[in-house]
PDB file of C-alpha atoms in Angstrom:
ATOM      1  CA  UNK A 164      26.113 -29.593 -58.471  1.00  0.00           C
ATOM      2  CA  UNK A 165      23.629 -31.911 -55.958  1.00  0.00           C
ATOM      3  CA  UNK A 166      24.627 -29.056 -53.225  1.00  0.00           C
ATOM      4  CA  UNK A 167      24.127 -26.292 -55.313  1.00  0.00           C
ATOM      5  CA  UNK A 168      20.332 -27.838 -56.125  1.00  0.00           C
ATOM      6  CA  UNK A 169      19.334 -28.292 -52.604  1.00  0.00           C
ATOM      7  CA  UNK A 170      20.832 -24.889 -51.448  1.00  0.00           C
ATOM      8  CA  UNK A 171      18.889 -23.234 -54.078  1.00  0.00           C
ATOM      9  CA  UNK A 172      15.737 -25.458 -53.251  1.00  0.00           C
ATOM     10  CA  UNK A 173      15.898 -24.450 -49.483  1.00  0.00           C
ATOM     11  CA  UNK A 174      16.686 -20.724 -50.183  1.00  0.00           C
ATOM     12  CA  UNK A 175      13.210 -21.138 -52.790  1.00  0.00           C
ATOM     13  CA  UNK A 176      11.033 -22.755 -49.863  1.00  0.00           C
ATOM     14  CA  UNK A 177      12.134 -20.120 -47.143  1.00  0.00           C
ATOM     15  CA  UNK A 178      10.912 -17.637 -49.788  1.00  0.00           C
ATOM     16  CA  UNK A 179       7.647 -19.495 -50.189  1.00  0.00           C
ATOM     17  CA  UNK A 180       7.106 -20.122 -46.451  1.00  0.00           C
ATOM     18  CA  UNK A 181       7.917 -16.308 -45.652  1.00  0.00           C
ATOM     19  CA  UNK A 182       5.425 -15.006 -48.354  1.00  0.00           C
ATOM     20  CA  UNK A 183       2.742 -14.736 -45.004  1.00  0.00           C
ATOM     21  CA  UNK A 184       3.508 -14.065 -41.334  1.00  0.00           C
ATOM     22  CA  UNK A 185       0.552 -14.555 -38.723  1.00  0.00           C
ATOM     23  CA  UNK A 186       0.470 -13.169 -35.412  1.00  0.00           C
ATOM     24  CA  UNK A 187      -2.276 -13.246 -32.928  1.00  0.00           C
ATOM     25  CA  UNK A 188      -2.707 -11.105 -29.426  1.00  0.00           C
ATOM     26  CA  UNK A 189      -5.263 -12.630 -27.254  1.00  0.00           C
ATOM     27  CA  UNK A 190      -4.147 -10.423 -24.256  1.00  0.00           C
ATOM     28  CA  UNK A 191      -3.295  -7.235 -25.894  1.00  0.00           C
ATOM     29  CA  UNK A 192      -2.462  -4.079 -23.847  1.00  0.00           C
ATOM     30  CA  UNK A 193      -4.096  -0.585 -24.754  1.00  0.00           C
ATOM     31  CA  UNK A 194      -1.102   1.673 -25.809  1.00  0.00           C
ATOM     32  CA  UNK A 195       1.648  -1.040 -27.080  1.00  0.00           C
ATOM     33  CA  UNK A 196       2.846  -1.540 -30.221  1.00  0.00           C
ATOM     34  CA  UNK A 197       2.530  -4.892 -31.568  1.00  0.00           C
ATOM     35  CA  UNK A 198       4.857  -5.340 -34.544  1.00  0.00           C
ATOM     36  CA  UNK A 199       6.085  -7.934 -37.388  1.00  0.00           C
ATOM     37  CA  UNK A 200       9.081  -7.531 -39.285  1.00  0.00           C
ATOM     38  CA  UNK A 201       9.266  -8.410 -42.632  1.00  0.00           C
ATOM     39  CA  UNK A 202      12.711  -9.240 -44.200  1.00  0.00           C
ATOM     40  CA  UNK A 203      13.973  -8.899 -47.991  1.00  0.00           C
ATOM     41  CA  UNK A 204      11.305  -6.653 -48.997  1.00  0.00           C
ATOM     42  CA  UNK A 205      12.041  -4.958 -52.706  1.00  0.00           C
ATOM     43  CA  UNK A 206      11.011  -1.665 -53.888  1.00  0.00           C
ATOM     44  CA  UNK A 207       8.427  -3.106 -56.260  1.00  0.00           C
ATOM     45  CA  UNK A 208       6.709  -5.771 -53.686  1.00  0.00           C
ATOM     46  CA  UNK A 209       3.004  -5.263 -52.845  1.00  0.00           C
ATOM     47  CA  UNK A 210       2.565  -5.603 -48.748  1.00  0.00           C
ATOM     48  CA  UNK A 211      -0.945  -6.412 -47.787  1.00  0.00           C
ATOM     49  CA  UNK A 212      -2.134  -6.636 -43.939  1.00  0.00           C
ATOM     50  CA  UNK A 213      -5.545  -8.247 -42.833  1.00  0.00           C
ATOM     51  CA  UNK A 214      -6.238  -7.468 -39.282  1.00  0.00           C
ATOM     52  CA  UNK A 215      -9.268  -9.139 -37.276  1.00  0.00           C
ATOM     53  CA  UNK A 216     -10.090  -7.921 -33.833  1.00  0.00           C
ATOM     54  CA  UNK A 217     -12.532  -8.975 -31.335  1.00  0.00           C
ATOM     55  CA  UNK A 218     -13.960  -6.419 -28.697  1.00  0.00           C
ATOM     56  CA  UNK A 219     -15.730  -6.645 -25.752  1.00  0.00           C
ATOM     57  CA  UNK A 220     -18.092  -3.983 -24.764  1.00  0.00           C
ATOM     58  CA  UNK A 221     -18.787  -3.169 -21.503  1.00  0.00           C
ATOM     59  CA  UNK A 222     -21.435  -0.468 -21.342  1.00  0.00           C
ATOM     60  CA  UNK A 223     -24.323  -0.141 -23.947  1.00  0.00           C
ATOM     61  CA  UNK A 224     -24.138   3.390 -25.877  1.00  0.00           C
ATOM     62  CA  UNK A 225     -22.104   5.570 -28.582  1.00  0.00           C
ATOM     63  CA  UNK A 226     -19.861   6.462 -25.326  1.00  0.00           C
ATOM     64  CA  UNK A 227     -18.006   2.902 -25.495  1.00  0.00           C
ATOM     65  CA  UNK A 228     -15.286   3.287 -28.352  1.00  0.00           C
ATOM     66  CA  UNK A 229     -11.447   2.607 -28.586  1.00  0.00           C
ATOM     67  CA  UNK A 230      -8.927   3.561 -31.352  1.00  0.00           C
ATOM     68  CA  UNK A 231      -6.926   1.482 -33.694  1.00  0.00           C
ATOM     69  CA  UNK A 232      -3.822   2.156 -35.147  1.00  0.00           C
ATOM     70  CA  UNK A 233      -1.285   0.637 -37.689  1.00  0.00           C
ATOM     71  CA  UNK A 234       1.816   2.562 -37.986  1.00  0.00           C
ATOM     72  CA  UNK A 235       4.409   1.162 -40.284  1.00  0.00           C
ATOM     73  CA  UNK A 236       8.223   1.183 -40.993  1.00  0.00           C
ATOM     74  CA  UNK A 237       9.341   1.761 -44.517  1.00  0.00           C
ATOM     75  CA  UNK A 238       5.988   1.083 -45.790  1.00  0.00           C
ATOM     76  CA  UNK A 239       3.356   3.588 -47.383  1.00  0.00           C
ATOM     77  CA  UNK A 240      -0.394   3.475 -47.953  1.00  0.00           C
ATOM     78  CA  UNK A 241      -0.751   2.318 -51.422  1.00  0.00           C
ATOM     79  CA  UNK A 242      -3.973   4.480 -51.581  1.00  0.00           C
ATOM     80  CA  UNK A 243      -2.150   7.547 -50.298  1.00  0.00           C
ATOM     81  CA  UNK A 244       1.686   7.363 -50.338  1.00  0.00           C
ATOM     82  CA  UNK A 245       2.516   9.964 -48.231  1.00  0.00           C
ATOM     83  CA  UNK A 246       0.833   8.035 -45.293  1.00  0.00           C
ATOM     84  CA  UNK A 247       2.685   5.824 -42.929  1.00  0.00           C
ATOM     85  CA  UNK A 248      -0.228   5.648 -40.439  1.00  0.00           C
ATOM     86  CA  UNK A 249      -3.895   4.615 -40.685  1.00  0.00           C
ATOM     87  CA  UNK A 250      -6.133   5.845 -37.529  1.00  0.00           C
ATOM     88  CA  UNK A 251      -9.534   4.658 -37.034  1.00  0.00           C
ATOM     89  CA  UNK A 252     -12.007   5.205 -34.183  1.00  0.00           C
ATOM     90  CA  UNK A 253     -14.171   1.910 -33.574  1.00  0.00           C
ATOM     91  CA  UNK A 254     -17.640   2.711 -32.024  1.00  0.00           C
ATOM     92  CA  UNK A 255     -19.037  -0.407 -30.678  1.00  0.00           C
ATOM     93  CA  UNK A 256     -22.506   0.140 -31.530  1.00  0.00           C
ATOM     94  CA  UNK A 257     -21.743   0.476 -34.847  1.00  0.00           C
ATOM     95  CA  UNK A 258     -19.576  -2.912 -35.361  1.00  0.00           C
ATOM     96  CA  UNK A 259     -20.962  -6.535 -36.079  1.00  0.00           C
ATOM     97  CA  UNK A 260     -22.591  -7.972 -32.581  1.00  0.00           C
ATOM     98  CA  UNK A 261     -22.292 -11.711 -32.714  1.00  0.00           C
ATOM     99  CA  UNK A 262     -21.931 -14.667 -30.658  1.00  0.00           C
ATOM    100  CA  UNK A 263     -19.753 -15.940 -33.136  1.00  0.00           C
ATOM    101  CA  UNK A 264     -16.609 -14.411 -32.975  1.00  0.00           C
ATOM    102  CA  UNK A 265     -14.009 -17.087 -33.534  1.00  0.00           C
ATOM    103  CA  UNK A 266     -11.413 -16.531 -36.603  1.00  0.00           C
ATOM    104  CA  UNK A 267     -11.689 -20.120 -37.248  1.00  0.00           C
ATOM    105  CA  UNK A 268     -15.545 -19.945 -38.313  1.00  0.00           C
ATOM    106  CA  UNK A 269     -14.034 -18.256 -41.608  1.00  0.00           C
ATOM    107  CA  UNK A 270     -13.352 -21.993 -43.186  1.00  0.00           C
ATOM    108  CA  UNK A 271     -11.162 -21.035 -46.054  1.00  0.00           C
ATOM    109  CA  UNK A 272      -9.303 -18.682 -44.433  1.00  0.00           C
ATOM    110  CA  UNK A 273      -8.553 -20.709 -41.294  1.00  0.00           C
ATOM    111  CA  UNK A 274      -7.080 -23.317 -43.850  1.00  0.00           C
ATOM    112  CA  UNK A 275      -5.158 -20.904 -45.581  1.00  0.00           C
ATOM    113  CA  UNK A 276      -3.843 -19.730 -42.470  1.00  0.00           C
ATOM    114  CA  UNK A 277      -2.839 -22.976 -41.223  1.00  0.00           C
ATOM    115  CA  UNK A 278      -0.972 -24.087 -44.404  1.00  0.00           C
ATOM    116  CA  UNK A 279       1.298 -21.132 -44.928  1.00  0.00           C
ATOM    117  CA  UNK A 280       2.283 -20.396 -41.585  1.00  0.00           C
ATOM    118  CA  UNK A 281       1.839 -23.843 -39.881  1.00  0.00           C
ATOM    119  CA  UNK A 282       0.189 -22.441 -36.954  1.00  0.00           C
ATOM    120  CA  UNK A 283      -3.564 -22.990 -35.237  1.00  0.00           C
ATOM    121  CA  UNK A 284      -5.866 -20.089 -34.332  1.00  0.00           C
ATOM    122  CA  UNK A 285      -6.483 -19.704 -30.619  1.00  0.00           C
ATOM    123  CA  UNK A 286      -9.693 -18.299 -29.450  1.00  0.00           C
ATOM    124  CA  UNK A 287      -9.908 -15.867 -26.037  1.00  0.00           C
ATOM    125  CA  UNK A 288     -12.287 -16.946 -23.322  1.00  0.00           C
ATOM    126  CA  UNK A 289     -15.416 -14.564 -23.060  1.00  0.00           C
ATOM    127  CA  UNK A 290     -18.505 -15.129 -20.905  1.00  0.00           C
ATOM    128  CA  UNK A 291     -21.675 -15.967 -22.133  1.00  0.00           C
ATOM    129  CA  UNK A 292     -23.185 -12.515 -20.921  1.00  0.00           C
ATOM    130  CA  UNK A 293     -20.476 -10.464 -22.680  1.00  0.00           C
ATOM    131  CA  UNK A 294     -21.503  -8.139 -25.530  1.00  0.00           C
ATOM    132  CA  UNK A 295     -19.495  -9.276 -28.322  1.00  0.00           C
ATOM    133  CA  UNK A 296     -18.483  -6.981 -31.620  1.00  0.00           C
ATOM    134  CA  UNK A 297     -16.026  -7.979 -34.121  1.00  0.00           C
ATOM    135  CA  UNK A 298     -14.476  -5.495 -37.013  1.00  0.00           C
ATOM    136  CA  UNK A 299     -11.856  -6.240 -39.963  1.00  0.00           C
ATOM    137  CA  UNK A 300      -9.480  -4.100 -41.800  1.00  0.00           C
ATOM    138  CA  UNK A 301      -7.667  -5.179 -45.440  1.00  0.00           C
ATOM    139  CA  UNK A 302      -4.967  -2.712 -46.304  1.00  0.00           C
ATOM    140  CA  UNK A 303      -2.606  -2.601 -49.393  1.00  0.00           C
ATOM    141  CA  UNK A 304       1.039  -1.408 -49.044  1.00  0.00           C
ATOM    142  CA  UNK A 305       4.080  -0.221 -50.999  1.00  0.00           C
ATOM    143  CA  UNK A 306       8.241  -0.283 -49.819  1.00  0.00           C
ATOM    144  CA  UNK A 307       9.103   3.299 -48.956  1.00  0.00           C
ATOM    145  CA  UNK A 308      11.564   4.875 -51.601  1.00  0.00           C
ATOM    146  CA  UNK A 309      14.923   5.042 -50.379  1.00  0.00           C
ATOM    147  CA  UNK A 310      14.006   3.462 -47.013  1.00  0.00           C
ATOM    148  CA  UNK A 311      17.269   2.246 -44.866  1.00  0.00           C
ATOM    149  CA  UNK A 312      15.318   1.276 -41.902  1.00  0.00           C
ATOM    150  CA  UNK A 313      13.830  -2.366 -41.435  1.00  0.00           C
ATOM    151  CA  UNK A 314      10.432  -2.753 -42.911  1.00  0.00           C
ATOM    152  CA  UNK A 315       7.992  -3.564 -39.947  1.00  0.00           C
ATOM    153  CA  UNK A 316       4.120  -3.553 -39.534  1.00  0.00           C
ATOM    154  CA  UNK A 317       2.571  -2.381 -35.999  1.00  0.00           C
ATOM    155  CA  UNK A 318      -0.542  -2.396 -34.399  1.00  0.00           C
ATOM    156  CA  UNK A 319      -1.833  -0.740 -31.622  1.00  0.00           C
ATOM    157  CA  UNK A 320      -5.224  -0.136 -29.770  1.00  0.00           C
ATOM    158  CA  UNK A 321      -5.313   3.258 -27.801  1.00  0.00           C
ATOM    159  CA  UNK A 322      -7.877   5.158 -25.747  1.00  0.00           C
ATOM    160  CA  UNK A 323     -10.366   2.525 -24.809  1.00  0.00           C
ATOM    161  CA  UNK A 324     -13.879   3.978 -22.945  1.00  0.00           C
ATOM    162  CA  UNK A 325     -15.923   0.802 -22.126  1.00  0.00           C
ATOM    163  CA  UNK A 326     -14.717  -1.327 -24.880  1.00  0.00           C
ATOM    164  CA  UNK A 327     -11.869  -3.867 -24.836  1.00  0.00           C
ATOM    165  CA  UNK A 328      -9.870  -5.246 -27.647  1.00  0.00           C
ATOM    166  CA  UNK A 329      -9.848  -8.817 -26.093  1.00  0.00           C
ATOM    167  CA  UNK A 330      -8.134 -10.747 -29.127  1.00  0.00           C
ATOM    168  CA  UNK A 331      -6.446  -8.703 -32.175  1.00  0.00           C
ATOM    169  CA  UNK A 332      -5.260 -11.650 -35.548  1.00  0.00           C
ATOM    170  CA  UNK A 333      -2.808 -10.014 -37.943  1.00  0.00           C
ATOM    171  CA  UNK A 334      -1.857 -11.622 -41.613  1.00  0.00           C
ATOM    172  CA  UNK A 335       0.931  -9.798 -43.309  1.00  0.00           C
ATOM    173  CA  UNK A 336       1.640 -10.706 -46.654  1.00  0.00           C
ATOM    174  CA  UNK A 337       3.492 -10.248 -49.903  1.00  0.00           C
ATOM    175  CA  UNK A 338       2.551 -10.561 -53.725  1.00  0.00           C
ATOM    176  CA  UNK A 339      -1.195 -10.509 -54.677  1.00  0.00           C
ATOM    177  CA  UNK A 340      -4.165 -10.815 -51.795  1.00  0.00           C
ATOM    178  CA  UNK A 341      -5.464 -14.504 -51.115  1.00  0.00           C
ATOM    179  CA  UNK A 342      -9.367 -14.678 -52.159  1.00  0.00           C
ATOM    180  CA  UNK A 343      -9.727 -16.218 -48.468  1.00  0.00           C
ATOM    181  CA  UNK A 344      -9.458 -12.834 -47.030  1.00  0.00           C
ATOM    182  CA  UNK A 345     -13.066 -12.063 -48.998  1.00  0.00           C
ATOM    183  CA  UNK A 346     -14.693 -14.277 -46.121  1.00  0.00           C
ATOM    184  CA  UNK A 347     -13.545 -10.958 -43.647  1.00  0.00           C
ATOM    185  CA  UNK A 348     -15.748  -8.896 -45.720  1.00  0.00           C
ATOM    186  CA  UNK A 349     -18.742  -8.732 -43.319  1.00  0.00           C
ATOM    187  CA  UNK A 350     -20.849  -6.998 -45.940  1.00  0.00           C
ATOM    188  CA  UNK A 351     -21.187 -10.688 -47.556  1.00  0.00           C
ATOM    189  CA  UNK A 352     -21.263 -13.170 -44.673  1.00  0.00           C
ATOM    190  CA  UNK A 353     -23.901 -14.049 -43.140  1.00  0.00           C
ATOM    191  CA  UNK A 354     -23.390 -13.570 -39.412  1.00  0.00           C
ATOM    192  CA  UNK A 355     -26.903 -14.462 -38.302  1.00  0.00           C
ATOM    193  CA  UNK A 356     -26.786 -17.677 -40.382  1.00  0.00           C
ATOM    194  CA  UNK A 357     -24.032 -19.663 -37.710  1.00  0.00           C
ATOM    195  CA  UNK A 358     -25.125 -23.537 -39.489  1.00  0.00           C
ATOM    196  CA  UNK A 359     -21.573 -23.741 -40.371  1.00  0.00           C
ATOM    197  CA  UNK A 360     -20.182 -21.677 -37.783  1.00  0.00           C
ATOM    198  CA  UNK A 361     -17.647 -22.269 -34.701  1.00  0.00           C
ATOM    199  CA  UNK A 362     -19.122 -21.847 -31.321  1.00  0.00           C
ATOM    200  CA  UNK A 363     -17.326 -19.534 -28.947  1.00  0.00           C
ATOM    201  CA  UNK A 364     -15.630 -20.962 -25.972  1.00  0.00           C
ATOM    202  CA  UNK A 365     -17.565 -20.236 -22.489  1.00  0.00           C
ATOM    203  CA  UNK A 366     -15.786 -19.888 -19.687  1.00  0.00           C
ATOM    204  CA  UNK A 367     -16.534 -23.007 -16.960  1.00  0.00           C
ATOM    205  CA  UNK A 368     -18.065 -20.661 -14.540  1.00  0.00           C
ATOM    206  CA  UNK A 369     -20.960 -19.331 -16.958  1.00  0.00           C
ATOM    207  CA  UNK A 370     -20.978 -22.906 -17.794  1.00  0.00           C
ATOM    208  CA  UNK A 371     -22.023 -23.312 -14.469  1.00  0.00           C
ATOM    209  CA  UNK A 372     -24.555 -20.748 -14.353  1.00  0.00           C
ATOM    210  CA  UNK A 373     -26.318 -21.809 -17.690  1.00  0.00           C
ATOM    211  CA  UNK A 374     -26.784 -25.174 -16.065  1.00  0.00           C
ATOM    212  CA  UNK A 375     -28.126 -24.186 -12.661  1.00  0.00           C
ATOM    213  CA  UNK A 376     -30.587 -21.352 -14.208  1.00  0.00           C
ATOM    214  CA  UNK A 377     -31.740 -24.542 -16.687  1.00  0.00           C
ATOM    215  CA  UNK A 378     -32.540 -26.646 -13.646  1.00  0.00           C
ATOM    216  CA  UNK A 379     -34.368 -23.444 -12.099  1.00  0.00           C
ATOM    217  CA  UNK A 380     -36.012 -23.319 -15.353  1.00  0.00           C
ATOM    218  CA  UNK A 381     -37.334 -27.007 -15.714  1.00  0.00           C
ATOM    219  CA  UNK A 382     -38.709 -26.776 -11.990  1.00  0.00           C
ATOM    220  CA  UNK A 383     -40.391 -23.707 -12.786  1.00  0.00           C
ATOM    221  CA  UNK A 384     -42.095 -25.261 -15.663  1.00  0.00           C
ATOM    222  CA  UNK A 385     -42.558 -28.297 -13.683  1.00  0.00           C
ATOM    223  CA  UNK A 386     -44.558 -26.049 -11.162  1.00  0.00           C
ATOM    224  CA  UNK A 387     -46.524 -24.299 -13.732  1.00  0.00           C
ATOM    225  CA  UNK A 388     -47.807 -27.566 -15.273  1.00  0.00           C
ATOM    226  CA  UNK A 389     -48.851 -29.147 -12.271  1.00  0.00           C
ATOM    227  CA  UNK A 390     -51.145 -25.295 -11.390  1.00  0.00           C
ATOM    228  CA  UNK A 391     -52.268 -25.546 -14.940  1.00  0.00           C
ATOM    229  CA  UNK A 392     -53.589 -29.242 -14.434  1.00  0.00           C
ATOM    230  CA  UNK A 393     -55.184 -28.869 -11.241  1.00  0.00           C
ATOM    231  CA  UNK A 394     -56.751 -25.584 -12.791  1.00  0.00           C
ATOM    232  CA  UNK A 395     -58.606 -27.042 -15.564  1.00  0.00           C
ATOM    233  CA  UNK A 396     -59.744 -30.283 -13.286  1.00  0.00           C
ATOM    234  CA  UNK A 397     -61.388 -27.775 -11.128  1.00  0.00           C
ATOM    235  CA  UNK A 398     -62.731 -25.897 -14.205  1.00  0.00           C
ATOM    236  CA  UNK A 399     -64.274 -29.244 -15.187  1.00  0.00           C
ATOM    237  CA  UNK A 400     -65.948 -30.737 -12.421  1.00  0.00           C
ATOM    238  CA  UNK A 401     -66.807 -27.102 -10.968  1.00  0.00           C
ATOM    239  CA  UNK A 402     -70.474 -28.248 -11.102  1.00  0.00           C
ATOM    240  CA  UNK A 403     -69.932 -31.608  -8.870  1.00  0.00           C
ATOM    241  CA  UNK A 404     -67.946 -29.601  -6.484  1.00  0.00           C
ATOM    242  CA  UNK A 405     -70.456 -26.812  -5.857  1.00  0.00           C
ATOM    243  CA  UNK A 406     -72.810 -29.670  -5.202  1.00  0.00           C
ATOM    244  CA  UNK A 407     -71.161 -31.806  -3.000  1.00  0.00           C
ATOM    245  CA  UNK A 408     -70.525 -28.529  -0.656  1.00  0.00           C
TER     246      UNK A 408
END
């Protein structure tokens, strides 16, 4: 009886921890499929996916774009049960631009990921001068009827034009969507209010460049300050200086 109880407990624990799968890709390659396989999917299961993308815009203007693809195996779009694939063209200028791109800034979602998957979120390293755009997408899926293939969620980026996806974070879950995903609704996230946000990671070269620029600015301010003092002095004592001449 003890063995049976222990075995059942282990099975339940394994099922609970397998409800959410998290994958982070920091060096995503165009055209390559990145997939997550789900086990023991039942016909009545509700599957959801959440994707968070960080992109670097290399050229200003509406021509900077990339295609984002979710292609599933054994899953159908709940909103349209004939679709395995969702494709969206991401135009950089239409996406949120921010210096606070880290997924860690979404505190409740970060805690949820760490608790459910025991993984720590990693950030891409970008330069201070980079133009950074972010994008999120949440979808609902249902198992395909009479499918004998393994259930998989696949993502890919295609046809990049002056816009590179530098990091992709994918959450796949079974059951009800957690409330923490609401943080990815940018219509309700004040991206300009960074009081509690995590600052982006800046490379060492960018840090040194910033320090050098700061020193130059201090020297320039000091020079203009001295010049201003002399100008004021000359203006105040101009009459005395004329008499002496």
